[in-house]
Short mmCIF file of C-alpha atoms in Angstrom, two decimals:
data_model
loop_
_atom_site.label_atom_id
_atom_site.label_comp_id
_atom_site.label_asym_id
_atom_site.label_seq_id
_atom_site.Cartn_x
_atom_site.Cartn_y
_atom_site.Cartn_z
CA MET B 366 -12.12 -3.08 -3.15
CA PRO B 367 -9.38 -2.69 -0.45
CA LEU B 368 -5.56 -1.89 -0.94
CA ILE B 369 -3.43 -4.61 1.29
CA GLU B 370 0.15 -2.37 1.55
CA ASN B 371 2.23 -3.26 4.38
CA GLY B 372 0.12 -5.71 5.63
CA ARG B 373 -3.16 -3.08 6.63
CA ILE B 374 -5.66 -1.43 4.89
CA GLY B 375 -3.83 1.68 3.05
CA GLU B 376 -5.02 4.28 1.20
CA ASP B 377 -5.74 4.02 -2.84
CA ALA B 378 -5.51 6.98 -5.18
CA TRP B 379 -5.56 5.02 -8.21
CA SER B 380 -8.10 4.62 -10.43
CA PHE B 381 -8.85 1.99 -13.40
CA ILE B 382 -9.98 3.15 -16.04
CA PRO B 383 -11.55 0.66 -18.25
CA ASP B 384 -10.67 0.84 -22.52
CA GLY B 385 -13.07 2.88 -24.36
CA GLU B 386 -13.73 5.71 -21.36
CA PRO B 387 -12.15 8.74 -21.52
CA VAL B 388 -8.60 9.02 -19.54
CA PRO B 389 -8.45 11.85 -16.76
CA ASN B 390 -5.73 14.34 -16.88
CA ASP B 391 -5.91 15.24 -12.98
CA ARG B 392 -5.75 12.26 -11.03
CA PRO B 393 -3.78 9.17 -11.22
CA VAL B 394 -4.55 6.24 -13.23
CA ILE B 395 -3.91 2.60 -14.54
CA ILE B 396 -4.92 1.27 -17.81
CA SER B 397 -4.98 -1.70 -19.68
CA PHE B 398 -1.46 -2.65 -21.37
CA GLU B 399 -3.49 -3.35 -24.51
CA ARG B 400 -4.74 0.45 -24.21
CA TRP B 401 -1.15 1.37 -23.36
CA GLN B 402 0.12 -0.07 -27.06
CA ALA B 403 -2.85 1.98 -29.38
CA GLU B 404 -2.60 5.03 -27.32
CA ARG B 405 0.64 5.57 -26.15
CA ASP B 406 0.96 8.74 -28.46
CA SER B 407 -1.95 10.09 -26.01
CA PHE B 408 -0.25 10.26 -22.38
CA GLU B 409 2.86 12.11 -23.64
CA GLY B 410 2.96 15.50 -21.20
CA ARG B 411 0.60 13.54 -18.68
CA ASN B 412 0.98 15.30 -15.30
CA ALA B 413 -0.72 12.95 -13.18
CA ARG B 414 1.00 9.70 -12.79
CA LEU B 415 0.31 6.36 -15.15
CA GLY B 416 0.06 2.97 -14.26
CA VAL B 417 -0.71 0.00 -16.41
CA ARG B 418 -2.40 -3.25 -15.49
CA LEU B 419 -0.82 -6.64 -17.25
CA LYS B 420 -2.86 -9.75 -18.16
CA SER B 421 -1.24 -12.82 -16.70
CA GLY B 422 0.34 -13.98 -19.99
CA THR B 423 1.74 -10.56 -20.75
CA LEU B 424 5.89 -11.06 -20.67
CA ALA B 425 7.67 -8.20 -18.46
CA GLY B 426 10.11 -7.54 -21.45
CA SER B 427 6.08 -5.92 -22.99
CA ILE B 428 6.91 -3.18 -20.96
CA ALA B 429 10.79 -3.54 -20.31
CA ALA B 430 11.37 -0.13 -22.85
CA ASP B 431 8.19 2.00 -21.18
CA LEU B 432 8.93 1.34 -17.43
CA ASP B 433 9.90 5.48 -16.80
CA ARG B 434 6.09 5.84 -18.09
CA PHE B 435 4.88 4.12 -15.27
CA SER B 436 4.79 4.86 -11.79
CA LEU B 437 2.50 1.58 -11.45
CA VAL B 438 2.34 -1.92 -13.06
CA ALA B 439 -0.83 -4.09 -11.75
CA LEU B 440 -0.29 -7.37 -12.38
CA GLU B 441 -3.35 -10.04 -13.23
CA PHE B 442 -4.64 -13.47 -11.04
CA PRO B 443 -6.36 -14.36 -13.00
CA LYS B 444 -6.61 -17.34 -10.89
CA PHE B 445 -4.66 -17.95 -6.91
CA ARG B 446 -3.11 -21.25 -9.22
CA ASP B 447 -1.86 -19.13 -11.95
CA GLY B 448 1.89 -17.99 -10.73
CA ARG B 449 3.26 -16.16 -13.57
CA GLY B 450 2.57 -12.93 -11.70
CA PHE B 451 5.25 -14.04 -9.61
CA SER B 452 7.69 -13.98 -11.88
CA THR B 453 6.56 -11.05 -13.79
CA ALA B 454 7.10 -8.86 -10.39
CA ARG B 455 10.59 -10.31 -9.72
CA GLU B 456 11.94 -10.17 -13.64
CA LEU B 457 10.42 -6.04 -13.66
CA ARG B 458 12.68 -5.65 -10.01
CA GLU B 459 15.52 -7.73 -10.62
CA ARG B 460 16.15 -7.85 -14.86
CA TYR B 461 14.97 -4.10 -15.70
CA GLY B 462 15.43 -2.34 -12.21
CA TYR B 463 11.17 -1.05 -11.93
CA THR B 464 11.39 0.90 -8.44
CA GLY B 465 8.02 1.83 -8.58
CA GLU B 466 4.85 -0.02 -7.08
CA ILE B 467 3.88 -3.49 -8.56
CA ARG B 468 0.39 -4.27 -7.69
CA ALA B 469 -1.51 -7.91 -7.15
CA VAL B 470 -5.33 -7.32 -8.77
CA GLY B 471 -7.63 -10.16 -8.96
CA HIS B 472 -7.74 -13.82 -7.58
CA VAL B 473 -5.17 -13.54 -4.35
CA ILE B 474 -5.08 -14.74 -1.18
CA PRO B 475 -3.95 -14.12 1.73
CA ASP B 476 -1.48 -17.19 1.54
CA GLN B 477 0.06 -15.96 -0.92
CA TYR B 478 0.73 -12.46 0.55
CA LEU B 479 4.29 -13.14 2.00
CA PHE B 480 5.07 -14.04 -1.26
CA LEU B 481 4.03 -11.75 -3.41
CA VAL B 482 6.17 -9.22 -0.91
CA ARG B 483 8.97 -11.57 -1.29
CA THR B 484 9.32 -11.33 -5.55
CA GLY B 485 8.62 -7.92 -5.92
CA PHE B 486 5.08 -6.58 -5.41
CA THR B 487 3.89 -3.31 -2.82
CA SER B 488 0.30 -3.56 -3.09
CA VAL B 489 -2.62 -6.19 -3.59
CA GLU B 490 -6.15 -5.37 -4.21
CA ALA B 491 -7.92 -7.59 -1.56
CA PRO B 492 -11.51 -8.75 -2.28
CA GLU B 493 -14.51 -6.88 -0.69
CA GLY B 494 -14.97 -8.19 2.81
CA THR B 495 -11.63 -9.21 3.59
CA ASN B 496 -10.67 -9.46 7.10
CA PRO B 497 -7.29 -7.36 7.20
CA ASP B 498 -5.85 -9.20 10.05
CA SER B 499 -5.18 -12.04 7.47
CA TRP B 500 -3.12 -10.19 5.61
CA ALA B 501 -0.92 -9.18 8.45
CA GLU B 502 -0.72 -12.12 10.21
CA ALA B 503 0.79 -13.64 6.45
CA LEU B 504 3.51 -11.70 6.45
CA LYS B 505 4.67 -13.57 10.46
CA GLU B 506 3.14 -17.22 9.23
CA ILE B 507 6.35 -18.16 7.59
CA THR B 508 10.11 -17.03 9.09
CA ILE B 509 12.41 -19.44 7.04
CA ALA B 510 13.01 -19.13 3.68
CA PHE B 511 14.53 -21.43 1.07
CA GLN B 512 15.26 -19.26 -2.19
CA PRO B 513 16.40 -15.63 -1.98
CA SER B 514 14.66 -13.00 -2.73
CA LEU B 515 13.89 -9.18 -2.77
CA ASP B 516 13.43 -8.67 0.63
CA ASP B 517 15.70 -8.79 3.68
CA THR B 518 15.01 -12.22 4.43
CA ALA B 519 18.16 -14.71 4.39
CA PRO B 520 17.91 -17.83 2.58
CA LEU B 521 18.47 -21.45 5.03
CA SER B 522 21.56 -21.98 2.94
CA LEU B 523 22.94 -19.05 4.21
CA LEU B 524 21.81 -19.06 7.93
CA ARG B 525 23.59 -22.55 7.66
CA ARG B 526 26.64 -21.24 6.82
CA LYS B 527 26.27 -19.47 10.35
CA LEU B 528 26.03 -21.66 12.53
CA LYS B 529 28.63 -23.23 14.41
CA VAL B 530 29.99 -26.42 13.94
CA GLY B 531 31.46 -27.93 16.74
#
């Protein structure tokens, strides 16, 4: 699947390793949260980067104590209507101070891309055959925000205060 970063297709150095398959030590891999819980000690002293994939119902606090062990957190979107990943990403950034890559995986559409970025996502696994231009355009479609976010967009309430009244 193509990886979208900054509105463009990027190079994906990561591999998802399904549960039960051997985990290579020479490249960056993503494992399931369930595997992490069961085999945590086997990843001690690993030289290559490690990522974890969370299902949509898994709370950010479940991995908070281990965040320093992960270079990437992948959050699953089982349906585009499921918004729990947005909340989880924001919580990882704001509450737990996570600075690594946060990736959206699963059923994500270009219309959600700006909101993914605003809540702390850095990359998206896009569906095969995706139009890269639609992802780039999604970053420019909405220029006014109503809520504060993790990007540089000032919310409308702050912009109104800067207007001259008179």
